[in-house]
Amino acid sequence: MKYPAEEFEDEVAGKLKELLVKIDREFAENIKLEIPPSPDKGDLSFACFPLAKILKKPPQEISVEIARAVGKGEWIDRVEACGGYVNFFINIEKLCAETVRLIREMDEKYGSFESRKEKVIIEHTSANPNGPLHVGRARNPIIGDTLVRVYRFYGYNVRSQFYVDDLGKQVAILAWGLKNIDPSTLPPPSREKADHHLVRFYQKAYQMMEENPDVEEEINEITRLCESGDEKTIEMVREAYEKALDGIKESLKRINVEFDEFVEESRFVRDGSVYKVVEELKKSRYAGSEDGAWYIDLKEFGIQGRDTRFFFTRKDGTTLYATRDIAYHIWKLNQADIVINVLGEDHKLEAKQVEIALRILGMKRLPKVVFYSFVTLPEGKLSTRRGRVIYLDDLIDEAIERAYQEVKKRRGDELDEKKLRKIAEIVGIGALRYNIVKIQPEKDIVFKWEEALNFEGDSAPFVQYAHARACSILRKESAPEKITVRNLKHPSEISLVKVLSRFPNVVKISCTQNRPHLIPSYLFELASTFNQFYRDCPVLKAESEEIKKERLTLVDSVRIVLRNGLSLLGIEAPEEM
């Protein structure tokens, strides 16, 4: 099954290929179509400038010849030549009828694609379980969970994974702190939640480690014992971090993020796979050793400066986090066809080291990595170990409270307290997720409350309100179950249908290019176009009964697509606000 926009593009490409294959076969196989900058230039355009060199003719002359030769088709209504471009206009009547029919028939599946055989593992968040998540890392679960939803909607069989670092120094510090620090010497927790209790021990132990070499050695010994597979020490550390991890899960659930699997780092020590990695890397021609510590020389792989040596064992023979990460990736790559990691930009070197090691070990496929920049405060970076931090829990509470004040201001006289709180939670969580995912992952976010919780313009509340408005219209009069749309002629109606028809393609690009920020951008455009339609085209007071029915059907289509798009962002679509 193909969507109308795909059908139109295929017809345009097919007709062009039929003409151009006689001129240049290779060129005809790689036809590039563009979306014109304005509707009066058509719905798709083909640039003739590359053909000018082949045909030794001006682009304008070529465009006129192609436009004349292509003519109309099933989806092509007309073709025009303009300044070296061939502009193709879609059959509006067919587009309106087919788009609205498909949306209403497919309902919650509109925009999705048929099931694919490939299995996908998306690993994200994977925060150290030594305390609450902070705002600086909030992008990871939101970007990661959005990608999980988009990949599933695109048809993939997806498993989301959280990689639990249960052998590293961060959890060793926590375990030492719980064993050695008197709780009465600590400040009260910021809230009654396990991870907030535990982070106090971590922060105090970290401070003591920096000041006292003996403490540091005791913590290092815990790390060494864990990395060598000592079951008793691993179990002690697990008891320390499990409640912190439970607290992290609880926080993530509040923003609609859950995982299929939690994979512990220690499993790759227990099953011996990390030692197989070590032995295979030692055999490599890139391997060397220094005082008993083994490394890979990365110069031949383009790595320059002081990071040319990638150590995969220490002098005492124990492995490092990156070494175990290689074993984890081999396991993942054997479990799935596509492996995606969502990582902070500070992990770029380590990700490159892991990729090079996988190549050396003969892996045919490599993970795809989506890097993101951190969220910072106007006054500087966030730090769990220093205690200068806004926790995700605080951010969630603040978002919901600010949403509550907005909803109460608008609807306080109409709704009871329970209803106000319910709407505030939906709006607050929506504002938080939308504001973070709408920025391209690689771009910085300087976190400001007034921007994160803005209830106007490019924000979740704006999109959610458009959905609530559609629901409100349909509560007054429902759209007919079956109707063929034939009378949508107003420019605002046509613009709205064209935006609705683009949703599947936005899903496709978001998935295939790992660009989750395209979804909120699209939803903002759809909500804005719907508001324009609402101003220009009376629905319940339309000029005729037939037009009213068709406009109601169009409103219902908007409701469906807004709901589907918000769902991909992990945001609820409220029926009233």
Coordinates of C-alpha atoms in Angstrom, one line a residue:
M1 CA 0.0 0.0 0.0
K2 CA 1.3 3.5 -0.9
Y3 CA 0.1 6.8 0.4
P4 CA -1.2 9.5 -2.1
A5 CA 2.0 11.6 -1.9
E6 CA 4.1 8.5 -2.7
E7 CA 1.8 7.7 -5.6
F8 CA 2.2 11.2 -7.0
E9 CA 6.0 11.2 -6.6
D10 CA 6.3 7.7 -8.2
E11 CA 4.2 8.8 -11.2
V12 CA 6.3 12.0 -11.7
A13 CA 9.6 10.0 -11.4
G14 CA 8.3 7.3 -13.7
K15 CA 7.3 9.7 -16.4
L16 CA 10.6 11.6 -16.2
K17 CA 12.6 8.4 -16.2
E18 CA 10.8 7.2 -19.4
L19 CA 11.9 10.4 -21.1
L20 CA 15.4 10.7 -19.7
V21 CA 16.5 7.1 -20.1
K22 CA 16.9 7.8 -23.8
I23 CA 19.3 10.7 -23.0
D24 CA 21.4 9.4 -20.1
R25 CA 20.6 6.0 -18.4
E26 CA 22.6 6.7 -15.3
F27 CA 21.0 10.2 -14.8
A28 CA 17.5 8.7 -15.4
E29 CA 18.1 6.2 -12.6
N30 CA 18.9 8.9 -10.1
I31 CA 16.2 11.5 -10.6
K32 CA 16.0 14.1 -7.9
L33 CA 12.7 15.9 -7.1
E34 CA 12.3 18.9 -4.9
I35 CA 9.4 20.5 -3.0
P36 CA 9.0 24.0 -4.5
P37 CA 9.2 27.0 -2.1
S38 CA 5.6 28.1 -2.7
P39 CA 2.4 26.3 -3.8
D40 CA 2.1 28.4 -7.0
K41 CA 5.3 26.7 -8.1
G42 CA 3.6 23.2 -7.9
D43 CA 3.9 20.3 -5.5
L44 CA 7.0 18.7 -6.9
S45 CA 9.7 20.2 -9.2
F46 CA 12.5 18.9 -11.3
A47 CA 15.6 21.0 -11.9
C48 CA 16.9 20.9 -15.5
F49 CA 20.3 22.5 -14.9
P50 CA 22.3 19.3 -14.7
L51 CA 20.8 18.3 -18.1
A52 CA 22.0 21.5 -19.7
K53 CA 25.6 20.1 -19.9
I54 CA 24.5 16.8 -21.4
L55 CA 22.1 18.3 -24.0
K56 CA 24.1 21.5 -24.7
K57 CA 20.8 23.5 -24.3
P58 CA 19.6 26.2 -21.9
P59 CA 17.8 24.8 -18.9
Q60 CA 14.7 26.9 -19.7
E61 CA 14.4 25.3 -23.2
I62 CA 14.8 21.8 -21.7
S63 CA 12.1 22.5 -19.1
V64 CA 9.6 23.6 -21.8
E65 CA 10.3 20.4 -23.8
I66 CA 9.9 18.1 -20.8
A67 CA 6.7 19.8 -19.6
R68 CA 5.2 19.4 -23.0
A69 CA 6.2 15.7 -23.3
V70 CA 5.1 14.6 -19.8
G71 CA 1.5 15.8 -19.8
K72 CA -1.2 14.8 -17.4
G73 CA -1.5 11.5 -15.5
E74 CA -3.6 9.7 -12.9
W75 CA -2.1 11.9 -10.1
I76 CA -0.5 14.7 -12.3
D77 CA -3.1 17.4 -12.9
R78 CA -0.8 19.8 -14.9
V79 CA 2.9 20.4 -15.7
E80 CA 4.5 23.9 -16.1
A81 CA 8.0 25.0 -17.1
C82 CA 9.4 27.9 -15.1
G83 CA 13.0 29.2 -15.1
G84 CA 14.7 25.9 -15.8
Y85 CA 12.4 23.9 -13.6
V86 CA 9.6 21.6 -14.5
N87 CA 6.8 22.0 -11.9
F88 CA 4.3 19.3 -11.3
F89 CA 0.8 20.0 -9.8
I90 CA -1.1 17.2 -8.1
N91 CA -4.7 16.3 -8.9
I92 CA -6.3 18.1 -5.9
E93 CA -9.7 16.4 -6.1
K94 CA -8.0 13.0 -6.1
L95 CA -5.6 14.0 -3.3
C96 CA -8.4 15.2 -1.1
A97 CA -10.6 12.2 -1.6
E98 CA -7.8 9.6 -1.1
T99 CA -6.1 11.3 1.8
V100 CA -9.2 11.8 3.9
R101 CA -10.4 8.3 3.1
L102 CA -7.1 6.7 4.1
I103 CA -6.8 8.7 7.3
R104 CA -10.3 7.7 8.5
E105 CA -10.0 4.1 7.4
M106 CA -6.5 3.6 8.9
D107 CA -7.2 5.7 12.0
E108 CA -4.4 5.1 14.5
K109 CA -2.3 3.4 11.8
Y110 CA -2.3 6.3 9.4
G111 CA 1.3 7.3 8.8
S112 CA 2.6 3.9 9.7
F113 CA 4.2 1.4 7.3
E114 CA 4.0 -2.3 6.7
S115 CA 5.9 -4.6 9.1
R116 CA 9.5 -5.2 8.2
K117 CA 11.6 -8.2 8.8
E118 CA 14.6 -6.4 10.3
K119 CA 15.0 -6.3 14.1
V120 CA 16.2 -3.1 15.7
I121 CA 17.8 -2.5 19.1
I122 CA 17.8 1.1 20.3
E123 CA 19.9 1.7 23.4
H124 CA 19.3 5.0 25.2
T125 CA 19.5 6.8 28.6
S126 CA 21.8 4.2 30.2
A127 CA 22.6 6.6 33.0
N128 CA 24.8 5.7 36.0
P129 CA 22.4 4.4 38.7
N130 CA 23.9 6.4 41.5
G131 CA 21.2 9.0 41.9
P132 CA 18.3 10.8 40.2
L133 CA 18.4 11.8 36.5
H134 CA 19.2 15.5 36.0
V135 CA 18.1 17.9 33.3
G136 CA 21.4 17.8 31.6
R137 CA 20.7 14.2 30.6
A138 CA 17.0 14.6 30.0
R139 CA 17.5 14.7 26.2
N140 CA 18.7 11.2 26.0
P141 CA 15.5 9.3 27.2
I142 CA 13.2 11.8 25.3
I143 CA 15.2 11.5 22.0
G144 CA 15.7 7.7 22.5
D145 CA 12.0 7.0 23.3
T146 CA 10.8 9.1 20.4
L147 CA 13.1 7.1 18.0
V148 CA 11.7 3.8 19.5
R149 CA 8.2 5.0 18.8
V150 CA 9.0 6.2 15.3
Y151 CA 10.9 3.0 14.3
R152 CA 8.0 0.9 15.5
F153 CA 5.5 3.1 13.6
Y154 CA 7.7 2.7 10.5
G155 CA 7.3 -1.1 10.8
Y156 CA 10.4 -2.3 12.5
N157 CA 10.5 -4.9 15.3
V158 CA 12.1 -2.7 18.0
R159 CA 13.6 -3.5 21.5
S160 CA 14.6 -0.6 23.7
Q161 CA 17.5 -1.2 26.0
F162 CA 19.0 0.4 29.1
Y163 CA 22.7 -0.6 29.6
V164 CA 23.3 -0.8 33.3
D165 CA 26.9 0.1 34.3
D166 CA 27.1 -2.1 37.3
L167 CA 30.9 -2.5 37.3
G168 CA 32.1 1.1 37.0
K169 CA 33.5 3.6 39.5
Q170 CA 30.3 5.6 39.9
V171 CA 28.4 2.6 41.4
A172 CA 31.5 1.6 43.4
I173 CA 31.5 5.1 45.0
L174 CA 27.8 4.7 45.9
A175 CA 28.4 1.3 47.4
W176 CA 31.4 2.5 49.4
G177 CA 29.3 5.5 50.7
L178 CA 26.4 3.3 51.8
K179 CA 28.8 1.0 53.7
N180 CA 30.9 3.7 55.4
I181 CA 28.9 7.0 55.8
D182 CA 26.6 7.7 58.7
P183 CA 23.3 8.9 57.3
S184 CA 22.8 11.3 60.2
T185 CA 25.8 13.3 58.9
L186 CA 24.1 13.9 55.6
P187 CA 21.7 16.7 54.6
P188 CA 18.0 15.7 54.2
P189 CA 17.1 14.4 50.8
S190 CA 15.5 16.7 48.3
R191 CA 12.4 14.5 48.2
E192 CA 11.2 11.2 49.7
K193 CA 12.4 9.0 46.8
A194 CA 15.0 6.3 46.8
D195 CA 17.3 7.8 44.2
H196 CA 17.2 11.2 46.0
H197 CA 18.2 9.4 49.3
L198 CA 21.1 7.6 47.7
V199 CA 22.6 10.5 45.8
R200 CA 23.6 12.1 49.1
F201 CA 25.8 9.1 49.9
Y202 CA 27.3 9.2 46.4
Q203 CA 28.1 13.0 46.6
K204 CA 29.6 12.7 50.1
A205 CA 31.7 9.6 49.2
Y206 CA 32.9 11.4 46.0
Q207 CA 34.0 14.4 48.1
M208 CA 35.8 12.1 50.6
M209 CA 37.5 10.2 47.7
E210 CA 38.9 13.4 46.3
E211 CA 40.3 14.4 49.7
N212 CA 41.5 11.1 51.0
P213 CA 43.8 8.7 49.0
D214 CA 42.9 5.8 51.3
V215 CA 39.2 6.2 50.5
E216 CA 40.1 6.3 46.8
E217 CA 42.1 3.1 47.1
E218 CA 39.2 1.3 48.8
I219 CA 36.8 2.4 46.1
N220 CA 39.3 1.3 43.4
E221 CA 39.5 -2.1 45.0
I222 CA 35.7 -2.4 44.8
T223 CA 35.9 -1.6 41.1
R224 CA 38.8 -4.1 40.5
L225 CA 36.9 -6.9 42.3
C226 CA 33.7 -6.2 40.2
E227 CA 35.7 -6.1 36.9
S228 CA 37.4 -9.4 37.8
G229 CA 34.0 -11.0 38.2
D230 CA 33.9 -11.3 42.0
E231 CA 30.3 -12.4 42.7
K232 CA 30.2 -11.2 46.3
T233 CA 31.3 -7.6 45.4
I234 CA 29.1 -7.5 42.4
E235 CA 26.1 -8.4 44.6
M236 CA 27.1 -5.8 47.1
V237 CA 27.2 -3.1 44.4
R238 CA 23.9 -4.4 43.0
E239 CA 22.2 -4.0 46.4
A240 CA 23.5 -0.4 46.4
Y241 CA 22.4 0.7 43.0
E242 CA 19.1 -1.2 42.5
K243 CA 17.0 1.3 44.4
A244 CA 18.6 4.2 42.6
L245 CA 17.7 2.4 39.3
D246 CA 14.1 1.9 40.5
G247 CA 13.9 5.7 41.2
I248 CA 15.2 6.4 37.7
K249 CA 12.6 4.1 36.2
E250 CA 9.9 5.8 38.2
S251 CA 11.0 9.3 36.9
L252 CA 11.1 8.0 33.3
K253 CA 7.7 6.5 33.6
R254 CA 6.3 9.9 34.5
I255 CA 7.4 11.2 31.1
N256 CA 6.1 8.1 29.4
V257 CA 9.5 6.4 28.9
E258 CA 9.8 2.6 29.5
F259 CA 12.2 -0.1 28.5
D260 CA 11.9 -3.6 27.1
E261 CA 15.2 -4.7 28.6
F262 CA 17.8 -3.7 31.2
V263 CA 21.2 -5.3 30.2
E264 CA 23.8 -5.4 33.0
E265 CA 27.4 -4.8 32.1
S266 CA 28.5 -7.7 34.4
R267 CA 26.8 -10.3 32.2
F268 CA 29.7 -9.9 29.7
V269 CA 32.2 -10.6 32.4
R270 CA 30.2 -13.6 33.7
D271 CA 29.7 -15.2 30.3
G272 CA 33.4 -14.7 29.4
S273 CA 32.6 -12.8 26.2
V274 CA 34.7 -9.8 27.3
Y275 CA 37.8 -12.0 27.7
K276 CA 37.2 -13.4 24.2
V277 CA 37.3 -9.8 22.9
V278 CA 40.6 -9.2 24.8
E279 CA 42.2 -12.3 23.3
E280 CA 41.1 -11.5 19.8
L281 CA 42.2 -7.8 20.0
K282 CA 45.7 -9.0 21.3
K283 CA 46.1 -11.0 18.1
S284 CA 45.5 -7.9 16.0
R285 CA 48.4 -6.3 14.1
Y286 CA 47.3 -3.0 15.7
A287 CA 47.7 -4.3 19.2
G288 CA 50.6 -3.4 21.6
S289 CA 51.4 -3.5 25.3
E290 CA 52.9 -1.2 27.8
D291 CA 53.9 -2.4 31.3
G292 CA 51.3 -5.2 30.9
A293 CA 48.5 -2.9 29.8
W294 CA 47.2 -3.7 26.2
Y295 CA 46.1 -1.1 23.7
I296 CA 45.1 -0.7 20.1
D297 CA 47.1 1.9 18.0
L298 CA 44.5 4.0 16.3
K299 CA 46.8 6.1 14.1
E300 CA 46.0 4.1 11.0
F301 CA 42.3 4.8 11.6
G302 CA 42.7 8.6 11.4
I303 CA 42.8 9.2 15.2
Q304 CA 45.4 11.9 16.0
G305 CA 46.8 13.6 19.1
R306 CA 47.1 12.1 22.6
D307 CA 44.2 9.7 22.0
T308 CA 45.9 7.4 19.5
R309 CA 46.2 4.6 22.0
F310 CA 42.9 2.8 23.0
F311 CA 43.7 0.7 26.1
F312 CA 41.5 -2.3 26.4
T313 CA 43.1 -3.8 29.6
R314 CA 44.9 -2.3 32.6
K315 CA 48.3 -3.4 33.8
D316 CA 46.7 -5.9 36.2
G317 CA 44.8 -7.5 33.3
T318 CA 41.3 -6.2 34.2
T319 CA 39.2 -4.8 31.4
L320 CA 37.8 -1.3 31.0
Y321 CA 34.3 0.0 30.4
A322 CA 34.9 0.4 26.7
T323 CA 36.2 -3.2 26.4
R324 CA 33.0 -4.5 27.9
D325 CA 31.0 -2.1 25.7
I326 CA 32.6 -3.9 22.7
A327 CA 31.4 -7.3 24.0
Y328 CA 27.9 -5.7 24.5
H329 CA 27.9 -4.4 21.0
I330 CA 28.9 -7.8 19.5
W331 CA 26.0 -9.3 21.4
K332 CA 23.6 -6.6 20.2
L333 CA 24.8 -6.9 16.6
N334 CA 24.1 -10.7 16.7
Q335 CA 20.6 -10.0 18.1
A336 CA 19.5 -7.4 15.7
D337 CA 19.8 -6.2 12.1
I338 CA 20.0 -2.5 13.1
V339 CA 21.6 -1.2 16.3
I340 CA 21.2 2.4 17.3
N341 CA 22.9 4.2 20.3
V342 CA 21.8 7.5 21.7
L343 CA 24.8 9.2 23.2
G344 CA 25.9 12.5 24.6
E345 CA 28.5 14.4 22.6
D346 CA 31.1 13.6 25.2
H347 CA 31.1 10.0 24.1
K348 CA 32.2 10.6 20.6
L349 CA 35.8 9.4 21.0
E350 CA 34.7 6.3 22.9
A351 CA 32.1 5.5 20.3
K352 CA 34.8 5.8 17.6
Q353 CA 37.1 3.5 19.6
V354 CA 34.3 0.9 19.9
E355 CA 33.6 1.1 16.2
I356 CA 37.2 0.6 15.2
A357 CA 37.5 -2.4 17.6
L358 CA 34.4 -3.9 16.0
R359 CA 35.9 -3.5 12.6
I360 CA 39.2 -5.1 13.7
L361 CA 37.1 -8.0 15.1
G362 CA 35.5 -8.5 11.7
M363 CA 32.0 -7.3 12.4
K364 CA 30.2 -6.7 9.1
R365 CA 27.7 -4.3 10.5
L366 CA 28.3 -1.3 12.9
P367 CA 26.0 0.6 15.2
K368 CA 24.5 3.9 14.2
V369 CA 24.9 6.6 16.7
V370 CA 22.7 9.6 17.4
F371 CA 24.7 12.2 19.3
Y372 CA 23.1 15.0 21.3
S373 CA 24.3 18.1 23.0
F374 CA 23.7 18.6 26.6
V375 CA 21.1 20.8 28.3
T376 CA 22.8 23.5 30.3
L377 CA 21.6 26.2 32.7
P378 CA 22.2 29.9 31.9
E379 CA 24.8 29.9 34.7
G380 CA 26.7 26.9 33.5
K381 CA 27.0 23.1 33.3
L382 CA 25.1 20.6 35.5
S383 CA 27.0 18.2 37.7
T384 CA 25.7 15.3 39.8
R385 CA 28.9 14.9 41.7
R386 CA 29.2 18.6 42.7
G387 CA 25.5 18.8 43.6
R388 CA 24.8 21.7 41.2
V389 CA 21.9 20.3 39.5
I390 CA 18.2 20.5 38.6
Y391 CA 16.8 17.0 38.8
L392 CA 14.4 15.7 36.2
D393 CA 11.8 15.1 39.0
D394 CA 11.9 18.8 39.9
L395 CA 11.6 19.7 36.2
I396 CA 8.5 17.5 35.8
D397 CA 6.9 18.9 39.0
E398 CA 7.6 22.4 37.8
A399 CA 6.2 21.7 34.4
I400 CA 3.0 20.3 35.8
E401 CA 2.5 23.1 38.3
R402 CA 3.0 25.8 35.7
A403 CA 0.6 24.0 33.4
Y404 CA -1.9 23.8 36.3
Q405 CA -1.7 27.6 36.8
E406 CA -2.3 28.1 33.1
V407 CA -5.3 25.7 32.9
K408 CA -6.8 27.1 36.2
K409 CA -6.5 30.7 34.8
R410 CA -8.5 29.6 31.7
R411 CA -10.8 27.0 33.0
G412 CA -10.9 27.3 36.8
D413 CA -14.5 28.4 36.9
E414 CA -15.7 25.5 34.7
L415 CA -13.7 22.4 35.8
D416 CA -13.4 20.7 39.2
E417 CA -9.9 20.3 40.9
K418 CA -9.5 16.7 39.7
K419 CA -10.1 17.6 36.1
L420 CA -7.8 20.6 36.3
R421 CA -5.0 18.5 37.7
K422 CA -5.5 15.8 35.0
I423 CA -5.3 18.3 32.2
A424 CA -2.3 20.0 33.8
E425 CA -0.3 16.7 33.9
I426 CA -1.0 16.0 30.3
V427 CA -0.1 19.5 29.2
G428 CA 3.0 19.8 31.5
I429 CA 4.5 16.5 30.4
G430 CA 3.7 17.3 26.8
A431 CA 5.4 20.7 27.1
L432 CA 8.5 19.1 28.6
R433 CA 8.9 16.3 26.0
Y434 CA 8.1 18.5 23.0
N435 CA 10.4 21.4 24.0
I436 CA 13.4 19.0 24.3
V437 CA 12.8 16.9 21.1
K438 CA 11.9 19.8 18.8
I439 CA 15.6 20.9 18.8
Q440 CA 17.9 19.0 16.5
P441 CA 19.9 16.6 18.8
E442 CA 23.3 18.0 17.9
K443 CA 22.3 21.6 18.7
D444 CA 22.7 23.0 22.2
I445 CA 19.8 23.7 24.6
V446 CA 20.3 26.4 27.3
F447 CA 17.5 25.5 29.6
K448 CA 15.1 28.3 30.5
W449 CA 11.8 27.8 32.3
E450 CA 10.0 30.5 30.3
E451 CA 10.9 28.7 27.0
A452 CA 10.4 25.2 28.1
L453 CA 6.9 25.9 29.4
N454 CA 5.8 28.4 26.8
F455 CA 2.2 27.8 26.1
E456 CA 2.1 29.8 22.8
G457 CA 3.6 29.1 19.4
D458 CA 5.8 26.2 18.7
S459 CA 5.0 24.1 21.8
A460 CA 3.1 21.0 22.8
P461 CA 0.2 23.0 24.4
F462 CA -0.3 24.8 21.0
V463 CA -0.6 21.4 19.2
Q464 CA -2.6 19.8 22.0
Y465 CA -5.1 22.7 21.9
A466 CA -5.6 22.3 18.2
H467 CA -6.5 18.6 18.9
A468 CA -8.8 19.7 21.7
R469 CA -10.5 22.2 19.3
A470 CA -11.1 19.5 16.7
C471 CA -12.6 17.3 19.4
S472 CA -14.8 20.1 20.6
I473 CA -16.2 20.7 17.1
L474 CA -16.9 16.9 16.7
R475 CA -18.7 16.8 20.1
K476 CA -21.2 19.3 18.8
E477 CA -21.7 17.3 15.6
S478 CA -19.9 14.1 14.6
A479 CA -18.4 13.5 11.1
P480 CA -20.4 11.1 8.9
E481 CA -18.8 7.6 9.0
K482 CA -18.6 7.2 5.2
I483 CA -18.5 10.1 2.8
T484 CA -16.5 10.8 -0.4
V485 CA -14.9 14.3 -0.3
R486 CA -15.6 16.2 -3.5
N487 CA -16.3 19.8 -2.6
L488 CA -13.1 21.0 -0.8
K489 CA -12.1 24.0 -3.0
H490 CA -11.1 26.8 -0.6
P491 CA -7.3 27.4 -0.5
S492 CA -7.3 26.8 3.3
E493 CA -9.0 23.4 2.8
I494 CA -6.5 22.4 0.1
S495 CA -3.5 23.6 2.2
L496 CA -4.8 21.5 5.1
V497 CA -5.2 18.4 3.0
K498 CA -1.7 18.8 1.5
V499 CA -0.2 19.0 5.0
L500 CA -2.2 15.9 6.2
S501 CA -0.9 14.0 3.1
R502 CA 2.7 14.7 4.1
F503 CA 2.6 13.0 7.5
P504 CA 3.7 9.5 6.3
N505 CA 6.7 11.0 4.5
V506 CA 7.7 12.9 7.6
V507 CA 7.5 9.6 9.6
K508 CA 9.7 7.9 6.9
I509 CA 12.4 10.6 6.9
S510 CA 12.4 10.9 10.7
C511 CA 13.1 7.1 10.9
T512 CA 15.4 6.6 8.0
Q513 CA 17.5 9.7 8.9
N514 CA 17.2 9.5 12.7
R515 CA 15.7 13.0 12.8
P516 CA 13.0 12.9 15.5
H517 CA 12.8 16.7 15.6
L518 CA 10.9 16.6 12.3
I519 CA 7.8 15.3 14.0
P520 CA 7.2 18.3 16.3
S521 CA 8.1 20.6 13.4
Y522 CA 5.4 18.9 11.3
L523 CA 2.8 19.0 14.1
F524 CA 3.3 22.7 14.6
E525 CA 2.7 23.3 10.9
L526 CA -0.4 21.1 10.9
A527 CA -1.8 22.8 14.0
S528 CA -1.1 26.3 12.5
T529 CA -2.7 25.3 9.1
F530 CA -5.7 23.9 11.0
N531 CA -6.2 27.1 12.8
Q532 CA -6.1 29.0 9.5
F533 CA -8.7 26.7 8.1
Y534 CA -10.9 27.2 11.2
R535 CA -10.7 31.0 10.8
D536 CA -11.4 30.9 7.0
C537 CA -13.9 28.0 6.6
P538 CA -17.0 27.8 8.9
V539 CA -17.6 24.2 9.8
L540 CA -20.9 23.9 11.7
K541 CA -22.3 26.9 9.9
A542 CA -21.0 26.0 6.4
E543 CA -22.8 27.3 3.3
S544 CA -24.4 23.9 2.6
E545 CA -25.1 20.6 4.4
E546 CA -22.8 18.7 2.0
I547 CA -19.9 21.1 2.6
K548 CA -20.5 20.9 6.4
K549 CA -20.2 17.1 6.3
E550 CA -17.0 17.2 4.3
R551 CA -15.5 19.8 6.6
L552 CA -16.4 17.8 9.6
T553 CA -14.7 14.8 7.9
L554 CA -11.6 17.0 7.4
V555 CA -11.7 18.1 11.1
D556 CA -11.8 14.4 12.1
S557 CA -8.8 13.7 9.8
V558 CA -6.9 16.5 11.6
R559 CA -7.8 15.0 15.0
I560 CA -6.5 11.6 13.9
V561 CA -3.2 12.9 12.5
L562 CA -2.5 15.2 15.5
R563 CA -3.2 12.4 17.9
N564 CA -0.9 10.0 15.9
G565 CA 1.9 12.5 15.7
L566 CA 1.7 13.4 19.4
S567 CA 1.8 9.7 20.2
L568 CA 5.1 9.4 18.4
L569 CA 6.4 12.0 20.8
G570 CA 5.1 10.2 23.8
I571 CA 2.6 13.0 24.4
E572 CA -1.1 12.5 25.2
A573 CA -3.7 14.3 23.0
P574 CA -6.3 15.7 25.3
E575 CA -9.9 16.0 24.2
E576 CA -10.3 19.2 26.2
M577 CA -8.0 21.9 27.6

